[in-house]
Coordinates of C-alpha atoms in Angstrom, one line a residue:
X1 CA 0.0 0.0 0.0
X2 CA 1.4 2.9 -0.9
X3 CA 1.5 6.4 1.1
X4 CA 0.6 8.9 -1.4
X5 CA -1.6 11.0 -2.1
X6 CA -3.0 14.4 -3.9
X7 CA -4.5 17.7 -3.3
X8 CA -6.3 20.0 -5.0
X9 CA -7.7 23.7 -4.4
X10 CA -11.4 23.8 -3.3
X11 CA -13.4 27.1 -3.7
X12 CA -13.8 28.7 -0.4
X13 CA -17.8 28.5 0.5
X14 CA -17.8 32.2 1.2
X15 CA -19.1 33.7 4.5
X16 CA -23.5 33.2 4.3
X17 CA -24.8 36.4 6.2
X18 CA -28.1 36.6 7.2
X19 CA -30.4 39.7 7.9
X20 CA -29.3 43.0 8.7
X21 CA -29.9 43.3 12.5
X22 CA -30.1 46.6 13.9
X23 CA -27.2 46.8 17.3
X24 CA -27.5 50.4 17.5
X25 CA -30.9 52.3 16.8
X26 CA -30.6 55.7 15.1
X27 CA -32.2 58.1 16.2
X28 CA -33.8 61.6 15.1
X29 CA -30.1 63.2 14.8
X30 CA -27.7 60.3 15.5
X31 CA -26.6 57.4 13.0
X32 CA -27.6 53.7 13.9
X33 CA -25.7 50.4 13.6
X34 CA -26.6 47.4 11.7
X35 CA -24.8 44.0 11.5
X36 CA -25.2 40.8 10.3
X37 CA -23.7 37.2 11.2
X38 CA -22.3 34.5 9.0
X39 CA -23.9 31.2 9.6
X40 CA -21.0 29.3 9.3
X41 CA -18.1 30.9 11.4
X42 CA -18.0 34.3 13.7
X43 CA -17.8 36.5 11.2
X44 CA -19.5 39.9 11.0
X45 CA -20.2 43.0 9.1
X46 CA -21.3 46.2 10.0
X47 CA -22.8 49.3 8.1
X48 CA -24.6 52.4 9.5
X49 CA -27.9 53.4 9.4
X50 CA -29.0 56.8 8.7
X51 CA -30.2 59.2 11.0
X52 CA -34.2 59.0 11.4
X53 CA -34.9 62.8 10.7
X54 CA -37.8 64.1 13.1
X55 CA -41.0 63.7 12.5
X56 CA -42.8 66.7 13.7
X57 CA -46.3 66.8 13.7
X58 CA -47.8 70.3 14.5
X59 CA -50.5 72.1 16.8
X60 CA -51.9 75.3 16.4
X61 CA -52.3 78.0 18.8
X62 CA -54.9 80.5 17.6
X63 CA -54.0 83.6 17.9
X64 CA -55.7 86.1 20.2
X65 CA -57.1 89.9 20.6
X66 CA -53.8 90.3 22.3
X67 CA -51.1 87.5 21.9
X68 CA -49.8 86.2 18.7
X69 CA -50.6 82.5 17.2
X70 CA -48.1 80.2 16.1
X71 CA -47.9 76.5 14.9
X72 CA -45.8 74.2 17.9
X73 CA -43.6 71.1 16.1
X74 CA -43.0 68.2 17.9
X75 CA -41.3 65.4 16.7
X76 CA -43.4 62.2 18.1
X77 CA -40.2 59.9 18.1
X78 CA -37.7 62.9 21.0
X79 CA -40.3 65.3 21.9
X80 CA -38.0 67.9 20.3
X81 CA -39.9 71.3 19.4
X82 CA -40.4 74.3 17.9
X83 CA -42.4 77.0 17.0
X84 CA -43.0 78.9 13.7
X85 CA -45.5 80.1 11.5
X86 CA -46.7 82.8 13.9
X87 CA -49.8 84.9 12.9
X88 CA -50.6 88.7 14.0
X89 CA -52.9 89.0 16.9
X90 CA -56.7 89.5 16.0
X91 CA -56.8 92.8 17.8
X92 CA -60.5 93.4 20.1
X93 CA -63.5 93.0 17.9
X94 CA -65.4 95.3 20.6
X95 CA -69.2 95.9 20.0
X96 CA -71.4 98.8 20.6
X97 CA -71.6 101.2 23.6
X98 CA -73.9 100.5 25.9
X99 CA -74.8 102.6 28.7
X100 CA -74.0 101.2 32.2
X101 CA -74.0 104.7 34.3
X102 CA -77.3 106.8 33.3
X103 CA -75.8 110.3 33.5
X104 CA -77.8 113.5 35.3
X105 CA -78.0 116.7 34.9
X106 CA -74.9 117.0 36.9
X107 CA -72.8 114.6 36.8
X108 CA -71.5 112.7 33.8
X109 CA -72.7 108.9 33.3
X110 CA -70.3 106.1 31.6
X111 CA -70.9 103.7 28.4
X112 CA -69.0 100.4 28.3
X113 CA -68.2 98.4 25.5
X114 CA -67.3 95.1 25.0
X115 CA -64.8 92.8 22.7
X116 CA -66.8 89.9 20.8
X117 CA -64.0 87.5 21.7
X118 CA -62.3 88.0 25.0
X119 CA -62.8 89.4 28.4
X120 CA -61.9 93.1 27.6
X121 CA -63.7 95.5 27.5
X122 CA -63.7 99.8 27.5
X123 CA -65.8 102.8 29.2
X124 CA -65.9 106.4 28.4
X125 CA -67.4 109.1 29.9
X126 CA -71.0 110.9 29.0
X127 CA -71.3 114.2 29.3
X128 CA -73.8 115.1 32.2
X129 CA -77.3 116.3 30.8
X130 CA -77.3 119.4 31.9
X131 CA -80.6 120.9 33.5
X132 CA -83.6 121.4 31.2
X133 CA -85.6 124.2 33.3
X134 CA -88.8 124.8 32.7
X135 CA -89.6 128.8 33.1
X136 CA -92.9 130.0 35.4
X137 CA -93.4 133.7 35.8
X138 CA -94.3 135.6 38.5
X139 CA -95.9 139.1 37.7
X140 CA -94.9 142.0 40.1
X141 CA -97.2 143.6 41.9
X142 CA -97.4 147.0 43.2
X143 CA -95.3 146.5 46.2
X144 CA -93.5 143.0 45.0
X145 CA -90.9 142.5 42.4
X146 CA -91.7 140.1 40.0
X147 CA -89.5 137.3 38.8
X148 CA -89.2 133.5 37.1
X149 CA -88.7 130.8 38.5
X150 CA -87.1 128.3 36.6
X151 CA -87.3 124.6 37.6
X152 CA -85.7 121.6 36.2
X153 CA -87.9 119.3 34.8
X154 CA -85.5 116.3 35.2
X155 CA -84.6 116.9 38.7
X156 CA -86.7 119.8 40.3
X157 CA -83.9 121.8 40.5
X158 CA -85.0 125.4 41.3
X159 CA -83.8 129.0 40.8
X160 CA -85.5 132.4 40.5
X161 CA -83.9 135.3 38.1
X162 CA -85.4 137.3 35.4
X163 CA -86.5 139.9 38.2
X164 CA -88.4 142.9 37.7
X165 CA -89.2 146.2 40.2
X166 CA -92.5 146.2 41.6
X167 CA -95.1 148.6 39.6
X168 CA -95.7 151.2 42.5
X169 CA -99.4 152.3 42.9
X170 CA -101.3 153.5 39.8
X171 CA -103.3 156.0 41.7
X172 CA -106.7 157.6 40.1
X173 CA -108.2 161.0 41.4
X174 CA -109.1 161.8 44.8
X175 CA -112.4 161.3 45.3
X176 CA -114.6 162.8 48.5
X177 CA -115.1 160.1 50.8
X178 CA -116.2 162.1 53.8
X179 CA -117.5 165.4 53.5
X180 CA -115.7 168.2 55.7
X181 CA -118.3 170.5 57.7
X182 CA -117.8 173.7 59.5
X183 CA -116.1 171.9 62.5
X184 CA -114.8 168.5 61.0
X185 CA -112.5 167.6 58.9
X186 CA -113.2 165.8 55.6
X187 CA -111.5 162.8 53.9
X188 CA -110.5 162.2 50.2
X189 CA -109.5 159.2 49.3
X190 CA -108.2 157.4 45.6
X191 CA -107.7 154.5 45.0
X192 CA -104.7 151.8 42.8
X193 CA -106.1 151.0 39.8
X194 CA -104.0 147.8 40.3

């Protein structure tokens, strides 16, 4: 029997990976790992992953009278956020004035208004009424002035001007009223016409 023998070159069976497992997740802003594992010896190979990218999703905050609006991002995979696309405030949408403090003759009174969307809300002033006097005359007389008394038909207030002097008597003739005889005196008398 004899010892020898021969050899010959056999292909090598070439490593038979499997799936690509991921080792190291990505995330929104970092690079991942993947690897994979031959099934016939230790070997491995590794490639990265790409970063996720966020994936915002946004809310809107309408705006106000007052504040701004704007849209909020967040990213539902690393709560990361932002805000953009702002919008000008809506400014008061206020209605018409209404009066809430009835004014009088003297004093001023106050009208309020109020905005259609929001708690605000505005007063001004209203000029007081001023008094709306009613005149009544009082003729003089032949001793008495005369005068008018004015009185406010809103709120009774009272005052008296316009005065005029009294007339003084508007006497006629003297008439006899009592006859004078030889030892008494007589009397004449006249008389106001008023």
């Amino acid at each position: 029997r004899c010892e020898a023998f021969e050899t010959r070159e056999v292909e090598a069976l070439g490593h038979d990976y499997g799936d690509w497992v991921v080792t190291t997740k990505p995330t929104c802003t970092e690079k991942g790992e993947e690897t994979r594992y031959c099934s016939r010896c230790d070997a491995t190979e590794t490639r990265e992953v790409e970063a996720l990218g966020h994936d915002y999703v946004g809310v809107v905050t309408a705006p106000t009278c007052t504040e701004k609006g704007y849209t909020t991002y967040t990213c539902t995979r690393c709560d990361d956020s932002y805000k953009a696309d702002f919008v000008e405030p809506l400014g008061h949408d206020f209605g018409k004035w209404t009066l809430t403090t009835e004014p009088t003759c003297a004093d001023k009174g106050e009208e309020t208004r109020y905005c259609s969307r929001c708690d605000a809300f505005e007063t001004r002033e209203v000029d007081e009424l001023g008094h709306a006097y009613v005149g009544v005359v009082t003729a003089p007389t032949c001793t008495e002035q005369g005068y008018t008394t004015y009185t406010c038909k809103r709120c009774g207030d009272s005052h008296k001007a316009d005065f005029v002097d009294a007339l003084g008597h508007d006497f006629g003739e003297w008439v006899v009223t009592t006859k004078p005889t030889c030892d008494e005196k007589g009397v004449e008398t006249r008389y106001c016409s008023r």
